[in-house]
Amino acid sequence: MRFFFEVALGFLATTSASLFELDSSTNDPIATPLSVITVNGARFTVLTPHLIRAEQTSASSFEDRPTLSTLNRRTTVPEFKSSTKDSILTITTSAVELTYSVGTPFSADTFSVVSKDASSAFSSYTFGQTIPKEQQLPGTIHNLDEQNVDSLFCDETPPGPHDESMHCTMALFSRAGFAVYDDATTPTFGSDGFWAGQNTNSIDVYLYFHGLDYKLALSDYSMIGGKMPLVPRSALGIWFTRWVPYNQQNVDAILNEYMLRNLPMDIFVLDMNWHKKDGWTGYTFDPILFPFGGESLIEMKARTNLKLAANLHDADGVASFEDSYQSMADAIGFDTSSGDTIPFMSCSNQSFAYALEDQVLAPLEEEIFDFWWIDWQQGGTQGGCSGERENPTILTNQLRVTDNKRRGGEKENDRGMVLSRFGGLGNHRYNVGFSGDVDTVTWDTLAYQPYFSSTSANVGFSLWSHDLVGPNSGDDDADELFLRWLQWGAFSGIFRSHERGMSSGACADEANGCHPVHLWDLPQYMFESARTAVRARSQLIPYMYSAIKKSHDSLLAMLRPMYHDYPEYDEAYSACTIDGERSQYMFGNDMFIAPVVSKSDDVTKIADKKIWIPPGQWVDHHGVVLTGPREIKIGVTLDEIPAYKKADSVVATKILGTGEDLLGSALQEFIDLTFTIEATSFMSEGESNVFSDDGLTTDYYTDPEGSTKMMNFKYKFEQGANGVDLKCTFDGMEGMKRVKVVLTKCPMPEQVEGFVFDSQSGSCEFELDESGEASLHFTGNVTPQMMDGWKGTIARSNHAKLVLDAAQLTPGAFTGGQVDEAYLLQLSSLGGQLSHAIKDGNEGYFVAILGGLEELLINTRSELGDVAAANENTEHSGRTRMAQALLDVVFKI
């Protein structure tokens, strides 16, 4: 036995050292013998209590090489029993019991599995059994190029464009409680780390029997499919690119516009114009746009904290005009005497593949480019690939994410990343996804993107980047559509402003103009809403980065369908639909987002939105506490993004600077944090964990104790004889510049040093001391519940006031001798009164203001109804109806 394990470990060292994946050192494609049952031409591997591999082969041996989808089969041996009686093999785990008629081909008559858990959604399975359509769950596809709103169910997905499969992959689970992944047609990796041909098994299936525990299914897959590496932290920030021939002056002008407008930017991507070209392919700087080999870009990076990427189309190979042509040819022994282009052959020729990476790309990566945007033009069989699962998309993704580790040297621990399309199961190891060129910019295609992005989490591929661009339709709602696209992007996996050449060209001199791509192309009031959304994303970097760490740990996606968290509720499956009738998704563990993906009312400029509130209590963007499960219908203004936070949760954000400080802010250390508490009562308590590291290297994996921090913030209300105390503690103060706490419903506390009360939102903020502690004292006479909806009431009433002020229609605006009650003016001005009560410490006045809020709101609605009726047949009809609609909202539940 000892000799066997020494041999196995020797194979492990050879195999893992050659694959260059993040977790290759711990992966082994050969399962522990104790997990394996081999009987007469069939082999079963019990990988977890819920996950079993079943193989049959006509070859001399079973397939033990790693495949594209599966790198590790040496999992911890689960408890199970196996026995054979009367030629029937029985394998029993804590979750299932499998039976097989030894010596027979796998079939429904010879191979079956039943559940050991009577409460599980999984009951039974026979080999070859299909999942009923209504119980299937989709995964993802290769791209959205030339697609509109297409089904993600693989039997309905249209053929892919440009001669490549759509690589459609269904979820690794279903509402039937099981799923089957067929690995028999998946290419393998050889001992040299390069592709080694197809799987030799005739049958090679991975059987997932997880019931409705979808998170466990993904966690189990991450054990065999490999870890999702952490993307560089800058990837979660703000990206910009545009398909025009930028030179350095143009790039600097864009950066100046971002700084001038206090917009963050973290990654600048140069589209294909950056390089020399006869067609699409090129690897050498265009000497006119960027003379001296991109020297100016190096200087730009030195004075900012930006990361830089560039577009590549590899299909045409390395032409003789490339600076690296001769070194590439020398590396592979290519005859250059005739000046022939070195053809692209990364699938069929390992020497070419590595030479392209090391001779052509590596010099550009030395000081200039941090990663590559691998664009189209490959095709499914280009480069010597056989097509389908052996395709240049997944191969170039794999090469360029793992190049640093393969090459070794100073950059060995630098994280690899690409922006590229999906190449099949296993692509979760090679983020980020590029969804391609959406066919049209319409409300329908916008509505499709949250659905598309969230379902991708079903196969562990959860960081899609979509082009964020506006339409050039000339329609009245064109600006609104662009704004809503940006707002969705702010709460998507990746925020990347881009267009595919639609922002310039003949459209420049046409009536409708070109597609907008800059945020400042919007009207000023919409730009301000877009900027708020973009800055909100940058502030959320600590929350998002900590969520991505969970993706690394167990493939729990940051952006995921509601049914991952609420699988037993039918409404969770219809909460995000392909047509956008409903559009919501979990965004980390503590919030869900319901972006507006439909046009607003022409008059009120308010969009209707159906939302499913999951079980438990949730706090909406107005500060209203909602209890689920239930469905609601709300109206959303252009400056609102429906975001719902778990009651009593804590969301960590970072404090943003201005101007130049916003360039590369995502990579800045977490030394200036804010913890926002959504307490709903004086019984509330909660916590937040913030993951922190350098954001750039793989030290988080190789040296987690020495290079990472998991910082914990906790709060709790404690009852006492003289009232209630809010106690806050934080264990990560070392190296911190400042840590603030925001209590969103702040009911008349005793003020402490540094205390700031925001009367418009009803929140307060204060700082932790050097030891990471702080407390606030409340008498307990004013409760958080009394402040429900204050934020929304004040915000909407002031919005309505501005609408009417513009036409001098606000009731009571002329106060000389009028007898108007001026309810709207009273309501919109309540913030000042609440602030005065805080300053004076007048708790009775504070209570009176809150106690009279509901009656004042009712009177204001009546007043606005009268204004609208009086102006029904005037030029002010639309304006007054808008003001009326703004307060037609339930702020108290």
PDB file of N, CA and C in Angstrom, residues 777-817:
ATOM      1  N   HIS A 777     -25.768  55.903  22.345  1.00  0.00           N
ATOM      2  CA  HIS A 777     -26.806  55.647  23.337  1.00  0.00           C
ATOM      3  C   HIS A 777     -28.127  56.234  22.861  1.00  0.00           C
ATOM      4  N   PHE A 778     -29.195  55.464  23.023  1.00  0.00           N
ATOM      5  CA  PHE A 778     -30.551  55.874  22.674  1.00  0.00           C
ATOM      6  C   PHE A 778     -31.430  55.711  23.908  1.00  0.00           C
ATOM      7  N   THR A 779     -32.373  56.618  24.068  1.00  0.00           N
ATOM      8  CA  THR A 779     -33.305  56.466  25.193  1.00  0.00           C
ATOM      9  C   THR A 779     -34.241  55.294  24.973  1.00  0.00           C
ATOM     10  N   GLY A 780     -34.469  54.966  23.725  1.00  0.00           N
ATOM     11  CA  GLY A 780     -35.390  53.878  23.395  1.00  0.00           C
ATOM     12  C   GLY A 780     -36.795  54.349  23.135  1.00  0.00           C
ATOM     13  N   ASN A 781     -37.060  55.655  23.338  1.00  0.00           N
ATOM     14  CA  ASN A 781     -38.403  56.181  23.103  1.00  0.00           C
ATOM     15  C   ASN A 781     -38.690  56.356  21.603  1.00  0.00           C
ATOM     16  N   VAL A 782     -37.647  56.581  20.834  1.00  0.00           N
ATOM     17  CA  VAL A 782     -37.767  56.638  19.378  1.00  0.00           C
ATOM     18  C   VAL A 782     -37.108  55.380  18.837  1.00  0.00           C
ATOM     19  N   THR A 783     -37.801  54.634  18.003  1.00  0.00           N
ATOM     20  CA  THR A 783     -37.284  53.350  17.529  1.00  0.00           C
ATOM     21  C   THR A 783     -36.975  53.401  16.034  1.00  0.00           C
ATOM     22  N   PRO A 784     -36.147  52.484  15.559  1.00  0.00           N
ATOM     23  CA  PRO A 784     -35.884  52.423  14.119  1.00  0.00           C
ATOM     24  C   PRO A 784     -37.150  52.235  13.289  1.00  0.00           C
ATOM     25  N   GLN A 785     -38.114  51.468  13.825  1.00  0.00           N
ATOM     26  CA  GLN A 785     -39.360  51.235  13.077  1.00  0.00           C
ATOM     27  C   GLN A 785     -40.089  52.533  12.770  1.00  0.00           C
ATOM     28  N   MET A 786     -39.963  53.515  13.649  1.00  0.00           N
ATOM     29  CA  MET A 786     -40.665  54.783  13.448  1.00  0.00           C
ATOM     30  C   MET A 786     -40.088  55.560  12.261  1.00  0.00           C
ATOM     31  N   MET A 787     -38.895  55.172  11.805  1.00  0.00           N
ATOM     32  CA  MET A 787     -38.243  55.890  10.714  1.00  0.00           C
ATOM     33  C   MET A 787     -38.365  55.169   9.378  1.00  0.00           C
ATOM     34  N   ASP A 788     -39.138  54.093   9.336  1.00  0.00           N
ATOM     35  CA  ASP A 788     -39.353  53.382   8.079  1.00  0.00           C
ATOM     36  C   ASP A 788     -39.901  54.337   7.026  1.00  0.00           C
ATOM     37  N   GLY A 789     -39.292  54.364   5.875  1.00  0.00           N
ATOM     38  CA  GLY A 789     -39.790  55.145   4.754  1.00  0.00           C
ATOM     39  C   GLY A 789     -39.449  56.619   4.792  1.00  0.00           C
ATOM     40  N   TRP A 790     -38.794  57.087   5.860  1.00  0.00           N
ATOM     41  CA  TRP A 790     -38.441  58.504   5.930  1.00  0.00           C
ATOM     42  C   TRP A 790     -37.590  58.910   4.720  1.00  0.00           C
ATOM     43  N   LYS A 791     -36.584  58.127   4.418  1.00  0.00           N
ATOM     44  CA  LYS A 791     -35.659  58.447   3.328  1.00  0.00           C
ATOM     45  C   LYS A 791     -36.410  58.644   2.020  1.00  0.00           C
ATOM     46  N   GLY A 792     -37.275  57.712   1.677  1.00  0.00           N
ATOM     47  CA  GLY A 792     -38.010  57.796   0.416  1.00  0.00           C
ATOM     48  C   GLY A 792     -39.002  58.941   0.395  1.00  0.00           C
ATOM     49  N   THR A 793     -39.664  59.172   1.524  1.00  0.00           N
ATOM     50  CA  THR A 793     -40.648  60.250   1.596  1.00  0.00           C
ATOM     51  C   THR A 793     -40.000  61.611   1.337  1.00  0.00           C
ATOM     52  N   ILE A 794     -38.897  61.860   1.982  1.00  0.00           N
ATOM     53  CA  ILE A 794     -38.228  63.147   1.827  1.00  0.00           C
ATOM     54  C   ILE A 794     -37.649  63.294   0.417  1.00  0.00           C
ATOM     55  N   ALA A 795     -37.058  62.224  -0.092  1.00  0.00           N
ATOM     56  CA  ALA A 795     -36.458  62.294  -1.433  1.00  0.00           C
ATOM     57  C   ALA A 795     -37.521  62.521  -2.504  1.00  0.00           C
ATOM     58  N   ARG A 796     -38.610  61.771  -2.447  1.00  0.00           N
ATOM     59  CA  ARG A 796     -39.645  61.893  -3.475  1.00  0.00           C
ATOM     60  C   ARG A 796     -40.384  63.232  -3.351  1.00  0.00           C
ATOM     61  N   SER A 797     -40.626  63.717  -2.135  1.00  0.00           N
ATOM     62  CA  SER A 797     -41.343  64.992  -1.982  1.00  0.00           C
ATOM     63  C   SER A 797     -40.500  66.144  -2.515  1.00  0.00           C
ATOM     64  N   ASN A 798     -39.208  66.093  -2.322  1.00  0.00           N
ATOM     65  CA  ASN A 798     -38.343  67.135  -2.873  1.00  0.00           C
ATOM     66  C   ASN A 798     -38.253  67.043  -4.391  1.00  0.00           C
ATOM     67  N   HIS A 799     -38.303  65.830  -4.906  1.00  0.00           N
ATOM     68  CA  HIS A 799     -38.339  65.644  -6.361  1.00  0.00           C
ATOM     69  C   HIS A 799     -39.615  66.272  -6.925  1.00  0.00           C
ATOM     70  N   ALA A 800     -40.752  65.999  -6.277  1.00  0.00           N
ATOM     71  CA  ALA A 800     -42.023  66.567  -6.725  1.00  0.00           C
ATOM     72  C   ALA A 800     -42.005  68.093  -6.638  1.00  0.00           C
ATOM     73  N   LYS A 801     -41.410  68.609  -5.593  1.00  0.00           N
ATOM     74  CA  LYS A 801     -41.317  70.060  -5.435  1.00  0.00           C
ATOM     75  C   LYS A 801     -40.521  70.691  -6.585  1.00  0.00           C
ATOM     76  N   LEU A 802     -39.394  70.071  -6.950  1.00  0.00           N
ATOM     77  CA  LEU A 802     -38.586  70.601  -8.046  1.00  0.00           C
ATOM     78  C   LEU A 802     -39.352  70.590  -9.362  1.00  0.00           C
ATOM     79  N   VAL A 803     -40.136  69.526  -9.568  1.00  0.00           N
ATOM     80  CA  VAL A 803     -40.937  69.436 -10.795  1.00  0.00           C
ATOM     81  C   VAL A 803     -41.923  70.597 -10.881  1.00  0.00           C
ATOM     82  N   LEU A 804     -42.594  70.898  -9.772  1.00  0.00           N
ATOM     83  CA  LEU A 804     -43.580  71.978  -9.770  1.00  0.00           C
ATOM     84  C   LEU A 804     -42.923  73.353  -9.684  1.00  0.00           C
ATOM     85  N   ASP A 805     -41.804  73.438  -8.980  1.00  0.00           N
ATOM     86  CA  ASP A 805     -41.097  74.719  -8.881  1.00  0.00           C
ATOM     87  C   ASP A 805     -40.727  75.254 -10.264  1.00  0.00           C
ATOM     88  N   ALA A 806     -40.364  74.337 -11.179  1.00  0.00           N
ATOM     89  CA  ALA A 806     -39.914  74.759 -12.501  1.00  0.00           C
ATOM     90  C   ALA A 806     -40.990  75.545 -13.246  1.00  0.00           C
ATOM     91  N   ALA A 807     -42.260  75.284 -12.931  1.00  0.00           N
ATOM     92  CA  ALA A 807     -43.366  76.007 -13.573  1.00  0.00           C
ATOM     93  C   ALA A 807     -44.084  76.929 -12.585  1.00  0.00           C
ATOM     94  N   GLN A 808     -43.476  77.141 -11.423  1.00  0.00           N
ATOM     95  CA  GLN A 808     -44.060  77.973 -10.373  1.00  0.00           C
ATOM     96  C   GLN A 808     -45.480  77.531 -10.019  1.00  0.00           C
ATOM     97  N   LEU A 809     -45.619  76.217  -9.859  1.00  0.00           N
ATOM     98  CA  LEU A 809     -46.920  75.638  -9.538  1.00  0.00           C
ATOM     99  C   LEU A 809     -46.975  75.059  -8.129  1.00  0.00           C
ATOM    100  N   THR A 810     -45.912  75.182  -7.358  1.00  0.00           N
ATOM    101  CA  THR A 810     -45.882  74.571  -6.033  1.00  0.00           C
ATOM    102  C   THR A 810     -46.865  75.270  -5.098  1.00  0.00           C
ATOM    103  N   PRO A 811     -47.850  74.549  -4.555  1.00  0.00           N
ATOM    104  CA  PRO A 811     -48.840  75.184  -3.670  1.00  0.00           C
ATOM    105  C   PRO A 811     -48.171  75.837  -2.467  1.00  0.00           C
ATOM    106  N   GLY A 812     -48.571  77.094  -2.206  1.00  0.00           N
ATOM    107  CA  GLY A 812     -48.056  77.814  -1.055  1.00  0.00           C
ATOM    108  C   GLY A 812     -46.723  78.478  -1.289  1.00  0.00           C
ATOM    109  N   ALA A 813     -46.251  78.478  -2.534  1.00  0.00           N
ATOM    110  CA  ALA A 813     -44.945  79.078  -2.802  1.00  0.00           C
ATOM    111  C   ALA A 813     -44.952  80.575  -2.547  1.00  0.00           C
ATOM    112  N   PHE A 814     -46.123  81.206  -2.701  1.00  0.00           N
ATOM    113  CA  PHE A 814     -46.250  82.629  -2.390  1.00  0.00           C
ATOM    114  C   PHE A 814     -46.953  82.733  -1.038  1.00  0.00           C
ATOM    115  N   THR A 815     -46.216  83.112  -0.015  1.00  0.00           N
ATOM    116  CA  THR A 815     -46.719  82.974   1.352  1.00  0.00           C
ATOM    117  C   THR A 815     -47.189  84.273   1.986  1.00  0.00           C
ATOM    118  N   GLY A 816     -47.220  85.361   1.187  1.00  0.00           N
ATOM    119  CA  GLY A 816     -47.590  86.661   1.772  1.00  0.00           C
ATOM    120  C   GLY A 816     -48.898  86.614   2.527  1.00  0.00           C
ATOM    121  N   GLY A 817     -50.013  86.447   1.820  1.00  0.00           N
ATOM    122  CA  GLY A 817     -51.288  86.446   2.515  1.00  0.00           C
ATOM    123  C   GLY A 817     -52.122  85.243   2.150  1.00  0.00           C
TER     124      GLY A 817
END
